[in-house]
Short mmCIF file of C-alpha atoms in Angstrom, two decimals:
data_model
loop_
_atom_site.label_atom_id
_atom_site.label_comp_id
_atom_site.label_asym_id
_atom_site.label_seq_id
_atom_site.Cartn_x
_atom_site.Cartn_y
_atom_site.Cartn_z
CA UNK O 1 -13.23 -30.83 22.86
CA UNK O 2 -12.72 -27.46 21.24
CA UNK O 3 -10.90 -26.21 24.40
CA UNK O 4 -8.29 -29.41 24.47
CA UNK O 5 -7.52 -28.29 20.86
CA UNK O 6 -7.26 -24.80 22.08
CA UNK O 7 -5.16 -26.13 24.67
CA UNK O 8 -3.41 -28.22 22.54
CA UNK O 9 -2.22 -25.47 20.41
CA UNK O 10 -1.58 -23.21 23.41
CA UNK O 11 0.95 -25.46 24.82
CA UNK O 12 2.77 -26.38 21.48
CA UNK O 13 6.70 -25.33 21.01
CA UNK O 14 5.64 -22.73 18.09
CA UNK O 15 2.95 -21.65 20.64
CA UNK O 16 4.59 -20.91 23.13
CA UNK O 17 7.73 -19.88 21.14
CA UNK O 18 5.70 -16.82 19.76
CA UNK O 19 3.94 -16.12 23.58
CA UNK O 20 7.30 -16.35 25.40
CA UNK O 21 9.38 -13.64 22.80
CA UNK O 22 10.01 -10.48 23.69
CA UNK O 23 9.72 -9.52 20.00
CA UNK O 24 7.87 -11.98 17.93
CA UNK O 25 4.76 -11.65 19.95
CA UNK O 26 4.54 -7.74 18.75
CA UNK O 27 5.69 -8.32 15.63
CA UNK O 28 2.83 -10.37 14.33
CA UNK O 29 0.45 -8.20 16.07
CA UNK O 30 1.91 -4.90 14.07
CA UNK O 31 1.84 -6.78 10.68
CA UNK O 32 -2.18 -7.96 11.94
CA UNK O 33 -2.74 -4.53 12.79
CA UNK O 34 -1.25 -2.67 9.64
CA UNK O 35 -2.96 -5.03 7.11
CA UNK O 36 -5.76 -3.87 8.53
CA UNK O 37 -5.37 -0.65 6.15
CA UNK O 38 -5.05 -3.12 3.18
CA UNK O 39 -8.46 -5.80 4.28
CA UNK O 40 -10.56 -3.10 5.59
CA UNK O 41 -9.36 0.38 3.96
CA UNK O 42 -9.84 -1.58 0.60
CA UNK O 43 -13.32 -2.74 1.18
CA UNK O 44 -14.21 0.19 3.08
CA UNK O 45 -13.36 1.88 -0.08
CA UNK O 46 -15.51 -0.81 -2.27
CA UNK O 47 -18.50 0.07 -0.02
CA UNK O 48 -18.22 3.54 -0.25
CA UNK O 49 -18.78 3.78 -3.87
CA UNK O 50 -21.25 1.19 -3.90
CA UNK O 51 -22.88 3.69 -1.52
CA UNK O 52 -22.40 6.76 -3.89
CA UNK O 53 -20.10 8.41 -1.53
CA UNK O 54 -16.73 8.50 -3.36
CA UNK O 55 -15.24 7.75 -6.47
CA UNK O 56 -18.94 8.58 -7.67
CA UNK O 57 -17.33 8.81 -11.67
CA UNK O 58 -15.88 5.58 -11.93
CA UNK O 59 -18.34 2.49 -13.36
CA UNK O 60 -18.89 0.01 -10.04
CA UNK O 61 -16.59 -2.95 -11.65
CA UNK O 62 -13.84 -0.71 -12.66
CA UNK O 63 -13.36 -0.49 -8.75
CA UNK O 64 -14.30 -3.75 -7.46
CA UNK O 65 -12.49 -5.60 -10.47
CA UNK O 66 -9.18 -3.54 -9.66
CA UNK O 67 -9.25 -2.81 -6.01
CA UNK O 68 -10.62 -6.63 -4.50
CA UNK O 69 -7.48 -7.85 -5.78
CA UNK O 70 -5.51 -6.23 -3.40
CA UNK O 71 -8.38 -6.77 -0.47
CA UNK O 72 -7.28 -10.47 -1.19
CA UNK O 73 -3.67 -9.50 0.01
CA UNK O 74 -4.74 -8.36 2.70
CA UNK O 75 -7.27 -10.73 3.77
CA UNK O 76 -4.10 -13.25 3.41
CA UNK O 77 -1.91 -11.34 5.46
CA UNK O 78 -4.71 -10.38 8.19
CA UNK O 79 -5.98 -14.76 8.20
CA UNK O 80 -2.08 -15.29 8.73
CA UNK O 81 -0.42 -13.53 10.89
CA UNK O 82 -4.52 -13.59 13.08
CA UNK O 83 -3.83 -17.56 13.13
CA UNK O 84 -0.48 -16.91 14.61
CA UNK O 85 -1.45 -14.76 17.15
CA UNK O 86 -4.33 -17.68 17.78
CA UNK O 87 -1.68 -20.25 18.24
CA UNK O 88 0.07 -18.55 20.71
CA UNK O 89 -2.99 -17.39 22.92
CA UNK O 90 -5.63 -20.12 21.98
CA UNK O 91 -6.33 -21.57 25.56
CA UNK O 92 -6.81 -17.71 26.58
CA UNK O 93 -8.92 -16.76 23.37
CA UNK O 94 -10.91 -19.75 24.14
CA UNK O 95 -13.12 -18.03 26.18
CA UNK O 96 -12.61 -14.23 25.47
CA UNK O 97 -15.88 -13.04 24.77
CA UNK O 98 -14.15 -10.19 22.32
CA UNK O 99 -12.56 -13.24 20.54
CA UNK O 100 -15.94 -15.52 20.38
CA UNK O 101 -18.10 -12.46 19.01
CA UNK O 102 -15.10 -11.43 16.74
CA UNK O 103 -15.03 -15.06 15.15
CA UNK O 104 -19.17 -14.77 14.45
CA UNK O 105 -18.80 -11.43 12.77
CA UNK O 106 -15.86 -12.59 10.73
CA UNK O 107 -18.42 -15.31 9.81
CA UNK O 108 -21.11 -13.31 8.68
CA UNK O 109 -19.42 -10.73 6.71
CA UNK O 110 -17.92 -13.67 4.56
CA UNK O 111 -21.66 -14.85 3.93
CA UNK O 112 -22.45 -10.85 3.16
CA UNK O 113 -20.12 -11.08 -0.20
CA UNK O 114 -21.17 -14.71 -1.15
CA UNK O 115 -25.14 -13.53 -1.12
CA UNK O 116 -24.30 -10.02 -2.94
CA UNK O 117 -22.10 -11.57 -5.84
CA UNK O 118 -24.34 -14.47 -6.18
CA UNK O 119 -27.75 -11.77 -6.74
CA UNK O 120 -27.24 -8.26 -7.07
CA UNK O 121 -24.13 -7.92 -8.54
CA UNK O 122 -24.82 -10.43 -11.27
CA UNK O 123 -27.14 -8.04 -12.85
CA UNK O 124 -24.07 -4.87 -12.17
CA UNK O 125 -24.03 -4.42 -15.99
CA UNK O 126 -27.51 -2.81 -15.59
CA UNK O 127 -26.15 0.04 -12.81
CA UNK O 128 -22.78 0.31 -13.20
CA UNK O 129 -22.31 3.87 -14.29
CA UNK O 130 -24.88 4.67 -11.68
CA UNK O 131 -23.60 7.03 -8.63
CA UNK O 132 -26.63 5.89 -6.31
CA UNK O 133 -26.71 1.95 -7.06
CA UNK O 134 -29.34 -0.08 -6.35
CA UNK O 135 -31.21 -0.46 -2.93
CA UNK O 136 -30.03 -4.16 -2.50
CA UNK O 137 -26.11 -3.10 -3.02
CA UNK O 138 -26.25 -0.30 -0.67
CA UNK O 139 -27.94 -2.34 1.78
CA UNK O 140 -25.18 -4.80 1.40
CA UNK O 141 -22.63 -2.01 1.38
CA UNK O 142 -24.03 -0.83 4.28
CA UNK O 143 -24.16 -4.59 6.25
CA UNK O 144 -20.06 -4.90 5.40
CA UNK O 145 -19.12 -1.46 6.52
CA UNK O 146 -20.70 -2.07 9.67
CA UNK O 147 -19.33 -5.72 10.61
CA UNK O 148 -16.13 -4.65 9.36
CA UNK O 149 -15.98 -2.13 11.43
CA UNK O 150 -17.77 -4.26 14.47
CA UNK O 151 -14.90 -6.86 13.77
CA UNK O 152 -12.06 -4.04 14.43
CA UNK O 153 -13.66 -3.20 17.67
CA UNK O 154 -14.13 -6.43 18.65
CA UNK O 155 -10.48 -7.07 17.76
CA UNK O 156 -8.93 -4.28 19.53
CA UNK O 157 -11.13 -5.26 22.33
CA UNK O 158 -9.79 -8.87 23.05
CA UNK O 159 -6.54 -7.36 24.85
CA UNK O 160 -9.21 -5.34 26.95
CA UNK O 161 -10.51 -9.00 28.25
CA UNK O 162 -7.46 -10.93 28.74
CA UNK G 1 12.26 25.60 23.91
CA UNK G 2 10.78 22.47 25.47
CA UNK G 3 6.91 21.15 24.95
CA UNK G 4 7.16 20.33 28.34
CA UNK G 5 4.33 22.66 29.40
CA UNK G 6 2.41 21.81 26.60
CA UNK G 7 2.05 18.08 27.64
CA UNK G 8 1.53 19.14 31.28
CA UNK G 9 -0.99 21.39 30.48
CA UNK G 10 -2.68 18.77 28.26
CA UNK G 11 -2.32 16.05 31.24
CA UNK G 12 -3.71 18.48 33.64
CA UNK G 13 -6.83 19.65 31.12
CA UNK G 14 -10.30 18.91 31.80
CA UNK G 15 -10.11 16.49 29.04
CA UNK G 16 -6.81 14.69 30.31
CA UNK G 17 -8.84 14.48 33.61
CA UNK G 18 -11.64 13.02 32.38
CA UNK G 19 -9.95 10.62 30.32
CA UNK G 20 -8.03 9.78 33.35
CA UNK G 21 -10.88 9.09 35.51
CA UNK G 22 -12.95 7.14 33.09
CA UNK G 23 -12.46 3.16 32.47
CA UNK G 24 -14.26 3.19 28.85
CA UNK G 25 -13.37 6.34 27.69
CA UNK G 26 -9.81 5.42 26.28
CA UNK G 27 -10.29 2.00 24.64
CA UNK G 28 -13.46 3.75 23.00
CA UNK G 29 -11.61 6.37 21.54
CA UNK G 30 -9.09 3.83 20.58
CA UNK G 31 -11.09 1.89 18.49
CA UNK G 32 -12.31 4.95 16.45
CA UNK G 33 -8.40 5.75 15.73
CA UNK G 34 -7.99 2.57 14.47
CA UNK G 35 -11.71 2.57 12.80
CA UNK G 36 -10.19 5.77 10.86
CA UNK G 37 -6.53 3.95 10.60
CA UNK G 38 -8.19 2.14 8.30
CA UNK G 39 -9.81 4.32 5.85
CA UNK G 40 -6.57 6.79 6.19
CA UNK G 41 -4.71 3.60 5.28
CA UNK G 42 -6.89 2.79 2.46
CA UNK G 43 -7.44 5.81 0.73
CA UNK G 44 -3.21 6.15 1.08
CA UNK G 45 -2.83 2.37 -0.02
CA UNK G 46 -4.93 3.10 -3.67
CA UNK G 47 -3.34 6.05 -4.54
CA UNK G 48 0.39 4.92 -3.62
CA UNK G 49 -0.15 1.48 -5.64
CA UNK G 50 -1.92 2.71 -8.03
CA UNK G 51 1.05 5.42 -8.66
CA UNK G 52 2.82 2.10 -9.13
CA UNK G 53 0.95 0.34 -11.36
CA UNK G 54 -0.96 -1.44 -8.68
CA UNK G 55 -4.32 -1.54 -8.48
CA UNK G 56 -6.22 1.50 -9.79
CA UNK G 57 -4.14 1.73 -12.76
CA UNK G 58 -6.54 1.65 -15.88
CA UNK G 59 -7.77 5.20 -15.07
CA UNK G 60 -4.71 8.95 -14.50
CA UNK G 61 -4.08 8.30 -10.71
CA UNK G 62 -4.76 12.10 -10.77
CA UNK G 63 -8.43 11.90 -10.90
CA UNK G 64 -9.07 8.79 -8.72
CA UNK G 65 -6.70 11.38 -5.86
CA UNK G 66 -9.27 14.10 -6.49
CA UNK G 67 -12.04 12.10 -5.81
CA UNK G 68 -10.41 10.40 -2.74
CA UNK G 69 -8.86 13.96 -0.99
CA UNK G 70 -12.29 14.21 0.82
CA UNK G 71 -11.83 10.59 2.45
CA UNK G 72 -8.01 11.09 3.15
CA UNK G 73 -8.54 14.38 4.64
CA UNK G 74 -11.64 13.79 6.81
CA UNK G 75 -9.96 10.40 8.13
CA UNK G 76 -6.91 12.02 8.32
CA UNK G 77 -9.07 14.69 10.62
CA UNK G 78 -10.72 12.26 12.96
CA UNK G 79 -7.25 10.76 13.68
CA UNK G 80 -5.64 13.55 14.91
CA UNK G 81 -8.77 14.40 16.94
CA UNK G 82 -8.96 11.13 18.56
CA UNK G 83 -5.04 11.16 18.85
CA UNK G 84 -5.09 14.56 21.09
CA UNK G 85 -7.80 12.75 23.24
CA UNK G 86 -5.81 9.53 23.57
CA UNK G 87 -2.70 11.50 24.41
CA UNK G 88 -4.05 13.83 26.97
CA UNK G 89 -4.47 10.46 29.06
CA UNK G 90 -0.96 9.53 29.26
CA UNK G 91 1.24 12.90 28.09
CA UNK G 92 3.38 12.41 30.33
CA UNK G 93 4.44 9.32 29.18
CA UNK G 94 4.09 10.18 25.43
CA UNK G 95 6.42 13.20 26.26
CA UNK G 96 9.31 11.04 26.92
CA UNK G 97 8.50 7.82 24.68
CA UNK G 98 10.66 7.62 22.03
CA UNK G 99 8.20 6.08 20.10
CA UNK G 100 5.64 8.49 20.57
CA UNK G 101 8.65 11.53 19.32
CA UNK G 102 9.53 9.11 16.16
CA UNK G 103 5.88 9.10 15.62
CA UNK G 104 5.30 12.39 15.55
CA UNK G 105 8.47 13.99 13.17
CA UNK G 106 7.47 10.92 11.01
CA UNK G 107 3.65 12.17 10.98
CA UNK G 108 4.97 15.78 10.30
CA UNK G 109 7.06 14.29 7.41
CA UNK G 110 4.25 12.68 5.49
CA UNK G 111 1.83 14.87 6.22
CA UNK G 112 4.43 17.55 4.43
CA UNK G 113 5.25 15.54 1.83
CA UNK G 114 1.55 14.65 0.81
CA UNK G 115 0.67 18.30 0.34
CA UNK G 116 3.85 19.32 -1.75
CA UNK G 117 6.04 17.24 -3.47
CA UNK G 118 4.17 14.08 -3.68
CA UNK G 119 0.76 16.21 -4.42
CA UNK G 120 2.35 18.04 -7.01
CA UNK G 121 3.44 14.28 -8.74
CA UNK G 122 -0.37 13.42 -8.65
CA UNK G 123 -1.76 16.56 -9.81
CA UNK G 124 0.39 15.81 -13.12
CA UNK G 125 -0.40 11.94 -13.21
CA UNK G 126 -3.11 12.43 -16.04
CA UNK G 127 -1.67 9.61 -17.85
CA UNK G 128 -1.79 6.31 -16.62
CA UNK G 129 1.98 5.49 -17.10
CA UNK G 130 4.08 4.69 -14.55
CA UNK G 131 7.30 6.42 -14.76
CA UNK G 132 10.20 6.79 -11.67
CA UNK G 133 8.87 10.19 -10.25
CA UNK G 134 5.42 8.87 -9.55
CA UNK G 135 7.11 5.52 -8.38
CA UNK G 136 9.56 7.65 -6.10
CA UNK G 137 6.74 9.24 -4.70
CA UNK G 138 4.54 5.78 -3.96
CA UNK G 139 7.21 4.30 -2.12
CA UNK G 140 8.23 7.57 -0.04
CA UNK G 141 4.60 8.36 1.10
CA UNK G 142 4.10 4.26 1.75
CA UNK G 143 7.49 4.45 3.77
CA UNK G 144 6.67 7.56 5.74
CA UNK G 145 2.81 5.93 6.62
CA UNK G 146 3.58 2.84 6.96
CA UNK G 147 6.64 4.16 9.88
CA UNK G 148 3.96 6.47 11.10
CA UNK G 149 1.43 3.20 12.12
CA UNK G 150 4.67 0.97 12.97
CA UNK G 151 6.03 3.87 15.74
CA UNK G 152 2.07 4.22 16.83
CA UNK G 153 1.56 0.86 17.45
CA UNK G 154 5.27 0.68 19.52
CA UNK G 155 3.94 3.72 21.80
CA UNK G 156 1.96 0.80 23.73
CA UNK G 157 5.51 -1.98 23.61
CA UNK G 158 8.04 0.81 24.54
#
């Protein structure tokens, strides 16, 4: 069912116009990799301070409210030109174990954010000047950092599987 | 004077052999390159738009630098490490890929413009203005990084 859609997709004109360039094909996949800087530098950053490791003198929300902003940008540009790349190579990516593992991660560290804004970080007001923050927001800074970076290897490791 | 030597000597190195010989050993060292791609890029990224208003901007973009030189220049660090080892498995072919020369006078360019004129901008952005020397100096450093990553990523299309 999944893999007719796959399929589907794989075989469309737009599909196969972006497989068959010379050019287009690469070009997506620079812009995917670049805004990788913007998604992942960005929260990498975020993480970092909630871990006490940089930016240790600025309050918590005077980074997150100012820097997830442009993490959004990113994300936007990373989803898009990722589902692009999808539509061309879908019936491949179907089964690509990089791709399937890739696709849970991405999962998960979208549930990591949801379950830290929704406890921790309601209470920030309490810690936000603090350069060690609490054990729960390190933890989760901790979780993101490492399926973040579990999702670039797992990225860069598709082509290695093709 | 050519390089030529250099590169041979690198390809013929007990690293470039083992690098050769091994199946993991490249795609490994990849991924950190790209792992520290994207802190490089980041700590770049908030400093450059937050020179232009983007971003960082309610606290001098001179003090968030300071605090971020640490990240930028151990990332920066680990990428040329893990560059050296990726190259000693194909110098050859880096030697004559255009791509892989663009990359390289671009690298040397922002590399030397991050540690004079655009450091000097910073160290003497205690305000949080935005005025047409700091925004001169985003957009410069975002051009030269952002053709550094563009002529990286064509070393593996060319």
């Amino acid at each position: 069912m999944l893999f007719t859609f796959c399929q589907w997709l794989y075989d469309s004109d737009i599909g196969t116009a972006i497989r068959e360039s010379i050019w287009i094909f690469p070009i997506i996949e620079t812009i995917h990799v670049l805004s990788l800087a913007l998604l992942v530098g960005t929260v990498a950053l975020v993480d970092l301070r909630l871990l006490g490791l940089i930016l240790k003198r600025q309050p918590v929300t005077n980074v997150t409210r100012q820097i997830l902003p442009l993490t959004w940008c990113g994300f936007a540009v990373c989803i898009g030109s990722g589902l692009l790349l999808f539509w061309a190579e879908a019936a491949k990516m179907y089964a690509n174990p990089a791709f399937r593992v890739k696709l849970v991660m991405l999962l998960l560290v979208g549930l990591n954010p949801l379950v830290f804004h929704t406890t921790i970080y309601r209470r920030v007001a309490a810690w936000n000047e603090d350069v060690i923050t609490p054990f729960r927001a390190r933890f989760a800074a901790f979780l993101s950092l490492t399926l973040w970076a579990g999702i670039v290897v797992a990225g860069r490791a598709i082509a290695y599987f093709h | 004077m050519s390089l030529l030597p250099v590169f041979q000597w690198l390809a013929h190195s007990a690293l470039g052999v083992l690098m050769q010989e091994s199946k993991w050993a490249f795609a490994i060292v990849e991924m950190v390159h790209l792992l520290a791609l994207a802190l490089l890029g980041g700590a770049v990224l908030i400093v450059d738009l937050g020179l232009l208003g983007l971003g960082l901007r309610r606290q001098p973009i001179g003090h968030i630098a300071r605090e971020l030189t640490p990240l930028f220049a151990s990332s920066l660090v680990v990428m040329a490490v893990s560059g050296v080892v990726l190259l000693s498995e194909e110098a050859l072919k880096c030697y004559y890929s255009p791509a892989f020369r663009a990359k390289m006078a671009l690298l040397l360019l922002a590399v030397l413009f991050s540690i004079t004129l655009h450091r000097s901008v910073i160290r003497s952005s205690i305000t949080t203005q935005v005025n047409w020397k700091r925004r001169a100096a985003a957009v410069i450093s975002l051009l030269l990084w952002l053709g550094v990553g563009l002529a990286g990523r064509a070393i593996g299309f060319l």
